[in-house]
mmCIF file of C-alpha atoms in Angstrom:
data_model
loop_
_atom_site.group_PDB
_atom_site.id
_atom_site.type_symbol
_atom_site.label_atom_id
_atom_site.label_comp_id
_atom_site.label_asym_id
_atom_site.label_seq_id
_atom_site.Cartn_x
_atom_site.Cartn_y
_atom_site.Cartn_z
ATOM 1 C CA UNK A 208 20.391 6.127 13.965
ATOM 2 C CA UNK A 209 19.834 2.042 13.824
ATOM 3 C CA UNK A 210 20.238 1.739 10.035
ATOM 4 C CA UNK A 211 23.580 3.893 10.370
ATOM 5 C CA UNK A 212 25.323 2.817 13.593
ATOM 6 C CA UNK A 213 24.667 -1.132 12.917
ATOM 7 C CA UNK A 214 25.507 -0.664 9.302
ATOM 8 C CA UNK A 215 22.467 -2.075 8.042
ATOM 9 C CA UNK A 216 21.826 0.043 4.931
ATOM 10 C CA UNK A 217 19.104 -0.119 2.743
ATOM 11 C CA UNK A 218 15.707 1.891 2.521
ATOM 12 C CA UNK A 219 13.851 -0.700 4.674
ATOM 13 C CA UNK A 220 15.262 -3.957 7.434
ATOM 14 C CA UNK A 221 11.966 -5.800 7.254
ATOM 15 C CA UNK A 222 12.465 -5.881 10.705
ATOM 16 C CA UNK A 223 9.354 -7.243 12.571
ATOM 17 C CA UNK A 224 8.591 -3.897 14.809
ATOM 18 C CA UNK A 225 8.909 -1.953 11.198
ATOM 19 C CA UNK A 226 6.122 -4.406 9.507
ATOM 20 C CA UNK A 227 3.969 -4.552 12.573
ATOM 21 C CA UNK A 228 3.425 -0.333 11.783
ATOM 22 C CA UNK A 229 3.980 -0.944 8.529
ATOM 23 C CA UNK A 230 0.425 -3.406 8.282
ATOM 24 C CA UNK A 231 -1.919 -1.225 9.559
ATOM 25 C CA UNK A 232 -0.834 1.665 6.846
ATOM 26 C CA UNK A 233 -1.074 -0.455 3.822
ATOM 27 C CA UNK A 234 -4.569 -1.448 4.966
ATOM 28 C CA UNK A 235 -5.519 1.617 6.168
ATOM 29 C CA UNK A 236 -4.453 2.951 2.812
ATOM 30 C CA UNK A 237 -7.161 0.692 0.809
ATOM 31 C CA UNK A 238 -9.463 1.816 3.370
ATOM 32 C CA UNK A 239 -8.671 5.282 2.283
ATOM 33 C CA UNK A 240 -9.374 4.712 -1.242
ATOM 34 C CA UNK A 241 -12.356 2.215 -0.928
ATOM 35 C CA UNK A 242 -13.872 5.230 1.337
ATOM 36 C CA UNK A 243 -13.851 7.275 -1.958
ATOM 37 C CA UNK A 244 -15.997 4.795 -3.921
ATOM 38 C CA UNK A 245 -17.946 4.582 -0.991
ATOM 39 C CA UNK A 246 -18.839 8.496 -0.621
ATOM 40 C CA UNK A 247 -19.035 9.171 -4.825
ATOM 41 C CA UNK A 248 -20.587 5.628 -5.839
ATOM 42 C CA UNK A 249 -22.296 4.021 -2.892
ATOM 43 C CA UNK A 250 -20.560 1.362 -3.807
ATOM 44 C CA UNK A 251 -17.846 -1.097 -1.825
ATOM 45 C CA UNK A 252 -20.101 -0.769 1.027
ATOM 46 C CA UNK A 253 -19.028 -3.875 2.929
ATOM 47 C CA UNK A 254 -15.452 -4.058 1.270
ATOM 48 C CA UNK A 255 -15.528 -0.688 3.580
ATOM 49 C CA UNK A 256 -16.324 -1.766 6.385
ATOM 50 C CA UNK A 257 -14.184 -5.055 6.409
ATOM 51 C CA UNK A 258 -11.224 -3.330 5.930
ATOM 52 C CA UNK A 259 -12.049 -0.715 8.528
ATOM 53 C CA UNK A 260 -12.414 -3.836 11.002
ATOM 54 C CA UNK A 261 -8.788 -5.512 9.222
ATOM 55 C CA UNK A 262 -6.848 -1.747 9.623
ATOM 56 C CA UNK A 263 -7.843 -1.674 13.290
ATOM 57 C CA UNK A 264 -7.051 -5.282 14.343
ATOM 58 C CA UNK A 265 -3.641 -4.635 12.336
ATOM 59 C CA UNK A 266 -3.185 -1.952 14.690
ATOM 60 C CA UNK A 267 -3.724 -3.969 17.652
ATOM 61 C CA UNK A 268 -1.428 -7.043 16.681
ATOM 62 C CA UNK A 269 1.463 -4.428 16.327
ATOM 63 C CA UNK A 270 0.572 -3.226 19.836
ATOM 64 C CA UNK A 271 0.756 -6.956 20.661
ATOM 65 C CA UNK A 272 3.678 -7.940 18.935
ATOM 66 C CA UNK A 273 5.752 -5.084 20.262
ATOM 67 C CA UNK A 274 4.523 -4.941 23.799
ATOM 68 C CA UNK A 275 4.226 -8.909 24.696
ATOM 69 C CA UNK A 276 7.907 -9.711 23.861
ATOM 70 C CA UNK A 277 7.222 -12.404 21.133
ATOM 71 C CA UNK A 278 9.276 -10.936 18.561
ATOM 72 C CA UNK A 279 12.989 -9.967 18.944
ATOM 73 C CA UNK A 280 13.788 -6.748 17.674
ATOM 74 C CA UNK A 281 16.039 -3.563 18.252
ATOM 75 C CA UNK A 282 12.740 -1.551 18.080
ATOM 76 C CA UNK A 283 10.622 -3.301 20.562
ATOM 77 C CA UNK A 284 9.566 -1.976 23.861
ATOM 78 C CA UNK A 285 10.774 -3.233 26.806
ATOM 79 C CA UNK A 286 9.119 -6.899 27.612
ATOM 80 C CA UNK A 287 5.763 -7.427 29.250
ATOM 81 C CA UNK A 288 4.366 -10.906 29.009
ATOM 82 C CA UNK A 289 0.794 -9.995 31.377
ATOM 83 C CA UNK A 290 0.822 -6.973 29.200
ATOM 84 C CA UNK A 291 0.761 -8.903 25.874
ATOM 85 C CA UNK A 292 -1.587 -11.344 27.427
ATOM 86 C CA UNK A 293 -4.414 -8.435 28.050
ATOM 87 C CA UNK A 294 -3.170 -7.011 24.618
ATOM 88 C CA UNK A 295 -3.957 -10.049 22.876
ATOM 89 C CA UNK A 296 -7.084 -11.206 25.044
ATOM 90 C CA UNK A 297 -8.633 -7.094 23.848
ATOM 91 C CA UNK A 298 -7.635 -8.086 20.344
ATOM 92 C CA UNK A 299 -9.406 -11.268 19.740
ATOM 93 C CA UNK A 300 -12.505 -9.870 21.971
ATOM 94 C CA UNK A 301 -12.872 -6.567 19.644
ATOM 95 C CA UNK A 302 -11.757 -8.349 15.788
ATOM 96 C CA UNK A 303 -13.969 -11.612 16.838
ATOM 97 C CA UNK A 304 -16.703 -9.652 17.872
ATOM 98 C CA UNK A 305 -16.238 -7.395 14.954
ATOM 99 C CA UNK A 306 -16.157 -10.195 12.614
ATOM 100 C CA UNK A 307 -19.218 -12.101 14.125
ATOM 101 C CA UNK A 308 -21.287 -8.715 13.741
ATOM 102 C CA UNK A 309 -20.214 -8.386 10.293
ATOM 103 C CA UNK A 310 -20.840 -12.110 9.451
ATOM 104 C CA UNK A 311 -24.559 -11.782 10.818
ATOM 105 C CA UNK A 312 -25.924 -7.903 9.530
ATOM 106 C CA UNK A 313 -22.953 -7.783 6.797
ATOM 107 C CA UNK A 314 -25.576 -8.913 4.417
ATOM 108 C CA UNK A 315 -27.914 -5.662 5.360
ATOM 109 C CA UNK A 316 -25.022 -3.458 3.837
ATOM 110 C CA UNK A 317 -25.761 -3.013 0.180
ATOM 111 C CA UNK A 318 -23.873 -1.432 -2.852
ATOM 112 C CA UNK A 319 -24.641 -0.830 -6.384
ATOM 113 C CA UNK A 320 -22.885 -3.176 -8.456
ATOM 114 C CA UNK A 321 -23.353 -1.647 -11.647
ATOM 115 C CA UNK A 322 -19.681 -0.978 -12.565
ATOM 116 C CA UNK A 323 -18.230 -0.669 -15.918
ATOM 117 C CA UNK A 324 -14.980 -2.664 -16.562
ATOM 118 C CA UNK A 325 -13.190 0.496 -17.001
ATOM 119 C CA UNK A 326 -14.259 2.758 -14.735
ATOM 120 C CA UNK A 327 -12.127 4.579 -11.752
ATOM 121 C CA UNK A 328 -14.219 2.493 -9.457
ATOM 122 C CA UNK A 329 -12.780 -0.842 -10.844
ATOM 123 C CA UNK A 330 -9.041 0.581 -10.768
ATOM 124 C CA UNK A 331 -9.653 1.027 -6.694
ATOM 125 C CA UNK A 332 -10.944 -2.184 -6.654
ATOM 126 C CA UNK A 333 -7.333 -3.564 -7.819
ATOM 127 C CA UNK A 334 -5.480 -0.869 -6.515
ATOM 128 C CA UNK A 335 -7.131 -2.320 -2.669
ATOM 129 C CA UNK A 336 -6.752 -5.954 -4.288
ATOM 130 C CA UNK A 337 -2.781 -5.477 -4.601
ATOM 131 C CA UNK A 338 -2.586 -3.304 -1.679
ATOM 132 C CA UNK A 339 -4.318 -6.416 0.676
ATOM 133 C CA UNK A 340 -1.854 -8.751 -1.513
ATOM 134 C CA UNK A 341 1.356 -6.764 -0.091
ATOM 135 C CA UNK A 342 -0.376 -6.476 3.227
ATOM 136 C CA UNK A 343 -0.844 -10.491 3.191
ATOM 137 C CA UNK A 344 2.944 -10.931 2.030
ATOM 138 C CA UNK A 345 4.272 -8.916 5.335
ATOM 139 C CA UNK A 346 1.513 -10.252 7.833
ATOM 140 C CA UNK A 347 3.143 -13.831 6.328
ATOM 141 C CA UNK A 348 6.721 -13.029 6.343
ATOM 142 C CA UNK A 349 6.647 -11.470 10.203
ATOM 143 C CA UNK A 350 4.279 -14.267 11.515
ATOM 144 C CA UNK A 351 5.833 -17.320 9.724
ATOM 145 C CA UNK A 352 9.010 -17.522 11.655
ATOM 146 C CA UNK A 353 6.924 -17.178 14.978
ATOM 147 C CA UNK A 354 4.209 -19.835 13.632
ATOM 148 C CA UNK A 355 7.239 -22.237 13.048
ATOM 149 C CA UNK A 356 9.053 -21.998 16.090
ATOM 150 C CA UNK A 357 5.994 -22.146 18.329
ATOM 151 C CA UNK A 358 4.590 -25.907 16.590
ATOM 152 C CA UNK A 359 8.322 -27.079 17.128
ATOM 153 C CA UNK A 360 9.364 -26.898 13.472
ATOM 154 C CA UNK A 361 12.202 -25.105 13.954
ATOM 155 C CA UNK A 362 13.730 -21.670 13.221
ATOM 156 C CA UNK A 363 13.046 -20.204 9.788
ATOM 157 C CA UNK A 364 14.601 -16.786 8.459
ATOM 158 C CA UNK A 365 12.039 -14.806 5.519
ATOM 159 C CA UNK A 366 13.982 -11.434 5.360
ATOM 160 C CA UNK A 367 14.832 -9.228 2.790
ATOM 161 C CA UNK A 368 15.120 -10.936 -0.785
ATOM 162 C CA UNK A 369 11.553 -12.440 0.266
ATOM 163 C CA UNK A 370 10.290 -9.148 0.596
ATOM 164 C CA UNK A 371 12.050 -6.975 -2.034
ATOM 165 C CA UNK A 372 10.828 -9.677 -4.365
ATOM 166 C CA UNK A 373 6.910 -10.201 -3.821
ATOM 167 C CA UNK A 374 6.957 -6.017 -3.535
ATOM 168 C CA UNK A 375 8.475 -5.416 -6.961
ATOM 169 C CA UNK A 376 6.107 -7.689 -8.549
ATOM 170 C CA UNK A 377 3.136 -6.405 -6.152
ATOM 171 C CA UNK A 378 4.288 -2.748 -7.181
ATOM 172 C CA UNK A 379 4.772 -2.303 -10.312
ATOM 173 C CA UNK A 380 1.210 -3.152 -11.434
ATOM 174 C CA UNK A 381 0.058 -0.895 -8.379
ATOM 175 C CA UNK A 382 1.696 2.034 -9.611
ATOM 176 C CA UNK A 383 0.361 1.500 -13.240
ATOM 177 C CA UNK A 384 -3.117 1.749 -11.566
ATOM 178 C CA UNK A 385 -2.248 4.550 -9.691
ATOM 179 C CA UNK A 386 -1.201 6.727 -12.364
ATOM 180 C CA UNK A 387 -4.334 5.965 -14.406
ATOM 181 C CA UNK A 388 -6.740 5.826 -11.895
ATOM 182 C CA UNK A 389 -7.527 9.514 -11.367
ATOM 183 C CA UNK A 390 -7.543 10.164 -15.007
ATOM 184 C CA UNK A 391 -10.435 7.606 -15.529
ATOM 185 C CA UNK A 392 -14.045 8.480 -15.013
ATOM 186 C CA UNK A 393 -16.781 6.945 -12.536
ATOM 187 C CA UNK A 394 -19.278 4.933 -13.731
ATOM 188 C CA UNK A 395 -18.242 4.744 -16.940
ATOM 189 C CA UNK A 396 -15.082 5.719 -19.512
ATOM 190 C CA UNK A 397 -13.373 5.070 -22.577
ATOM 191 C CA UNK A 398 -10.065 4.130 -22.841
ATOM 192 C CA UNK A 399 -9.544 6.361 -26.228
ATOM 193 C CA UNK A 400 -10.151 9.347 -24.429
ATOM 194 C CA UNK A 401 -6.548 9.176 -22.697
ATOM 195 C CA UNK A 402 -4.650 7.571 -25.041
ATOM 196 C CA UNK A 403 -2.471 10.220 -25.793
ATOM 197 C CA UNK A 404 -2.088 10.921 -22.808
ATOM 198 C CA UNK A 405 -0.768 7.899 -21.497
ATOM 199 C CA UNK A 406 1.418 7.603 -25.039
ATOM 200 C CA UNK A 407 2.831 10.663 -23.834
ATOM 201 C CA UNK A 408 3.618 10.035 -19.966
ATOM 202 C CA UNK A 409 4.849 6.593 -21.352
ATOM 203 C CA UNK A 410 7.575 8.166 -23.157
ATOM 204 C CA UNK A 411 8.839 10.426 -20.491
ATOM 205 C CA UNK A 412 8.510 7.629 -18.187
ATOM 206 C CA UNK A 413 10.959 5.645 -20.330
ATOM 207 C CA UNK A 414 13.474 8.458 -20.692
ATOM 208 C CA UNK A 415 13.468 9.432 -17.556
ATOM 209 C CA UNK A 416 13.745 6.215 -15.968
ATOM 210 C CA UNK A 417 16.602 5.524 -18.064
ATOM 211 C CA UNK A 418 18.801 8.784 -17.921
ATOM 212 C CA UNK A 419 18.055 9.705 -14.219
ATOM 213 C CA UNK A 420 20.204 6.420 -12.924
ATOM 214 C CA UNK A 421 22.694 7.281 -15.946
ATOM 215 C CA UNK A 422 23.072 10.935 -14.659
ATOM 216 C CA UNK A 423 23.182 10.656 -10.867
ATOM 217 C CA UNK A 424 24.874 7.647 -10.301
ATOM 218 C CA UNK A 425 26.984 6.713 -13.481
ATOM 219 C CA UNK A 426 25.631 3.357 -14.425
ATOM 220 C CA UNK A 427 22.285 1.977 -15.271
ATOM 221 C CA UNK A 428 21.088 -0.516 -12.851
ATOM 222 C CA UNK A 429 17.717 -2.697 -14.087
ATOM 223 C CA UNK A 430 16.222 -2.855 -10.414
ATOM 224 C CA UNK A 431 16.998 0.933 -10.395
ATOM 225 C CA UNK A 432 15.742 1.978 -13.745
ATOM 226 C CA UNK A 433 12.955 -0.482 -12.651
ATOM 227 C CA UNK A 434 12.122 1.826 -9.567
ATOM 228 C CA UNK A 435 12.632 4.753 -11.498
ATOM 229 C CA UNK A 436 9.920 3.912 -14.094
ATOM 230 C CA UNK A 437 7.282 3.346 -11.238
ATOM 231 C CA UNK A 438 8.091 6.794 -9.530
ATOM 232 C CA UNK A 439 7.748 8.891 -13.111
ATOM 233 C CA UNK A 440 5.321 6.942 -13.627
ATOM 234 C CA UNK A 441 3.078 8.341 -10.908
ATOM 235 C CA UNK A 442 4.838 11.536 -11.225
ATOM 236 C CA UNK A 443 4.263 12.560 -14.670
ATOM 237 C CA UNK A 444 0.375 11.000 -14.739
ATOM 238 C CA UNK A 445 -0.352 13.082 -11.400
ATOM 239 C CA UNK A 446 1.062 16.538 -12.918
ATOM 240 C CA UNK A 447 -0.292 16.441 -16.216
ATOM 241 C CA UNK A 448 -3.865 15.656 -14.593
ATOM 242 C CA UNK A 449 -3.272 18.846 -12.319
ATOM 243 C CA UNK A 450 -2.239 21.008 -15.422
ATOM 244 C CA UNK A 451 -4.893 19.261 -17.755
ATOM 245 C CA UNK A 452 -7.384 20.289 -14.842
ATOM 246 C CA UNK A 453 -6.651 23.910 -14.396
ATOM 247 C CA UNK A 454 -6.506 24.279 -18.301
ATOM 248 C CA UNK A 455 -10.200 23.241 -18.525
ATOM 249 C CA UNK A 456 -10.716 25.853 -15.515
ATOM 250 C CA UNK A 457 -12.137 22.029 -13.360
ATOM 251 C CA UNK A 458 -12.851 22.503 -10.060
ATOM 252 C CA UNK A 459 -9.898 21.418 -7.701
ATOM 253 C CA UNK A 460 -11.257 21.060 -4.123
ATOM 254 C CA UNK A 461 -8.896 20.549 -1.065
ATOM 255 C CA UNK A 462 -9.082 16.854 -1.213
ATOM 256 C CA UNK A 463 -7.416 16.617 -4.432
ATOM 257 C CA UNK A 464 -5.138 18.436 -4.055
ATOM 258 C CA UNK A 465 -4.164 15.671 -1.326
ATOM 259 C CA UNK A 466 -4.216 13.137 -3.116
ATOM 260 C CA UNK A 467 -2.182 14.622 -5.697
ATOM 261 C CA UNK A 468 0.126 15.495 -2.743
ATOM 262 C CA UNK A 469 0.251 12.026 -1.374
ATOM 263 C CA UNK A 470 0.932 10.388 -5.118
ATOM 264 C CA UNK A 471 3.846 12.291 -5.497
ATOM 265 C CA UNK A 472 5.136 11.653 -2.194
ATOM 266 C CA UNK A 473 4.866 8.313 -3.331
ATOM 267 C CA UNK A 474 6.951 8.533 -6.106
ATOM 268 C CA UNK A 475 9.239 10.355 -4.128
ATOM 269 C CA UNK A 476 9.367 7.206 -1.781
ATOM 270 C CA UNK A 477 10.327 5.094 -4.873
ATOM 271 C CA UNK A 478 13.014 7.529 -6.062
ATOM 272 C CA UNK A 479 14.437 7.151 -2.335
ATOM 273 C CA UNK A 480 14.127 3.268 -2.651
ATOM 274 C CA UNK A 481 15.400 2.784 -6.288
ATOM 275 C CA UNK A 482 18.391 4.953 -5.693
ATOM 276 C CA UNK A 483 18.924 3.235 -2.117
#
């Protein structure tokens, strides 16, 4: 209703109630995949729990940030400054004292280290690295403006070229690791073994990224073809794993057939966003 009676258009307004919910998902998203190394690899041990502590206190400064009145917004609730302040005071209490306990028995938590360089467990290791990167980008573009105004700098505006750009260069290697990732082995792989593969899904990407934007909206746009590549990207990778996996007769449990489910809604996300 907001985007359509105030004309703002656009997939996403950067607005600072949208990237106070918007936070919490990215991290709890590396949590989600940083819990898989965890449970097959024993590995990423403390990574775990760190972002576990970072996902929760995200969740907390939204609460804050919506609820105290510090940020002006069409989305915020309705202003409560003794609210924010008991917001705010359970926030640093629970992330300070979950920091100090993971500063002093962090060390107890060990992994196994022994990683290959190309190995599924060291594309979730970027695939959390990028996915902290775009978390830091938005936690810096919706504090910023507060930050300055409060030391008596002024008012500063970071909206959405600042974002659109740092995401497109965040994203597009993201998405290269996310169509690879569940192709690749733990422990251990070689890139050979997928080459074709990848040769192949490369050359659908590039035709369909190309005639999709041709066909369904008359011109070819490069942020749109851009978009385009990312979603087939993830597309393609994710089906031909699923068909390559029945074919060998693989076991396909539950959980990933959710993750296949939540990679293509991803692409589908992009397809929204490139044609938007």
């Amino acid at each position: 209703w907001a985007y359509y009676e105030l004309g703002w258009g656009g997939w996403w307004f950067w607005d600072p109630v949208e990237n106070a919910s918007f936070m919490p998902w990215l991290a709890g998203t590396a949590l989600l995949h940083s819990l898989a190394v965890t449970e097959q690899r024993a590995s990423f041990k403390a990574w775990t729990l760190l972002l576990s502590i970072c996902a929760f206190s995200l969740c907390l400064l939204g609460t804050f940030l919506v609820r105290s009145g510090v940020l002006v917004s069409v989305h915020a609730f309705a202003s409560d400054p003794a609210r924010g302040m008991f917001i705010l005071a359970f926030m640093v209490l629970v992330t300070g004292g979950s920091l100090l306990l993971f500063a002093v028995r962090g060390h107890r938590v060990r992994s196994r280290v022994n990683n290959a360089l190309w190995s599924r467990e060291s594309l979730l290791l970027g695939n959390n690295v990028l996915l902290m990167a775009a978390m830091l980008v938005v936690l810096l573009g919706t504090l910023l403006p507060l930050v300055h105004k409060q030391l008596g700098l002024g008012s500063i505006s970071i909206g959405e070229p600042f974002f659109n750009t740092m995401f497109t260069w965040l994203m597009a290697p993201f998405a290269l690791l996310l169509g690879v990732g569940p192709l690749v082995r733990w422990g251990r792989d070689r890139p050979r073994k997928i080459r074709n593969l990848l040769l192949v899904a490369f050359i659908t990407t590039l035709l369909l990224s190309v005639l999709l934007p041709w066909l369904l909206q008359d011109r070819i746009a490069a942020m749109t073809v851009a978009g385009m590549a990312m979603a087939c990207w993830i597309g393609v990778l994710a089906v031909a794993e699923a068909v390559q996996r029945a074919s060998r007769g693989t076991k396909m449990p539950p959980g990933y057939w959710g993750m296949v489910a939540a990679h293509l809604g991803l692409a589908v996300t992009i397809t929204g966003i490139a044609f938007s």
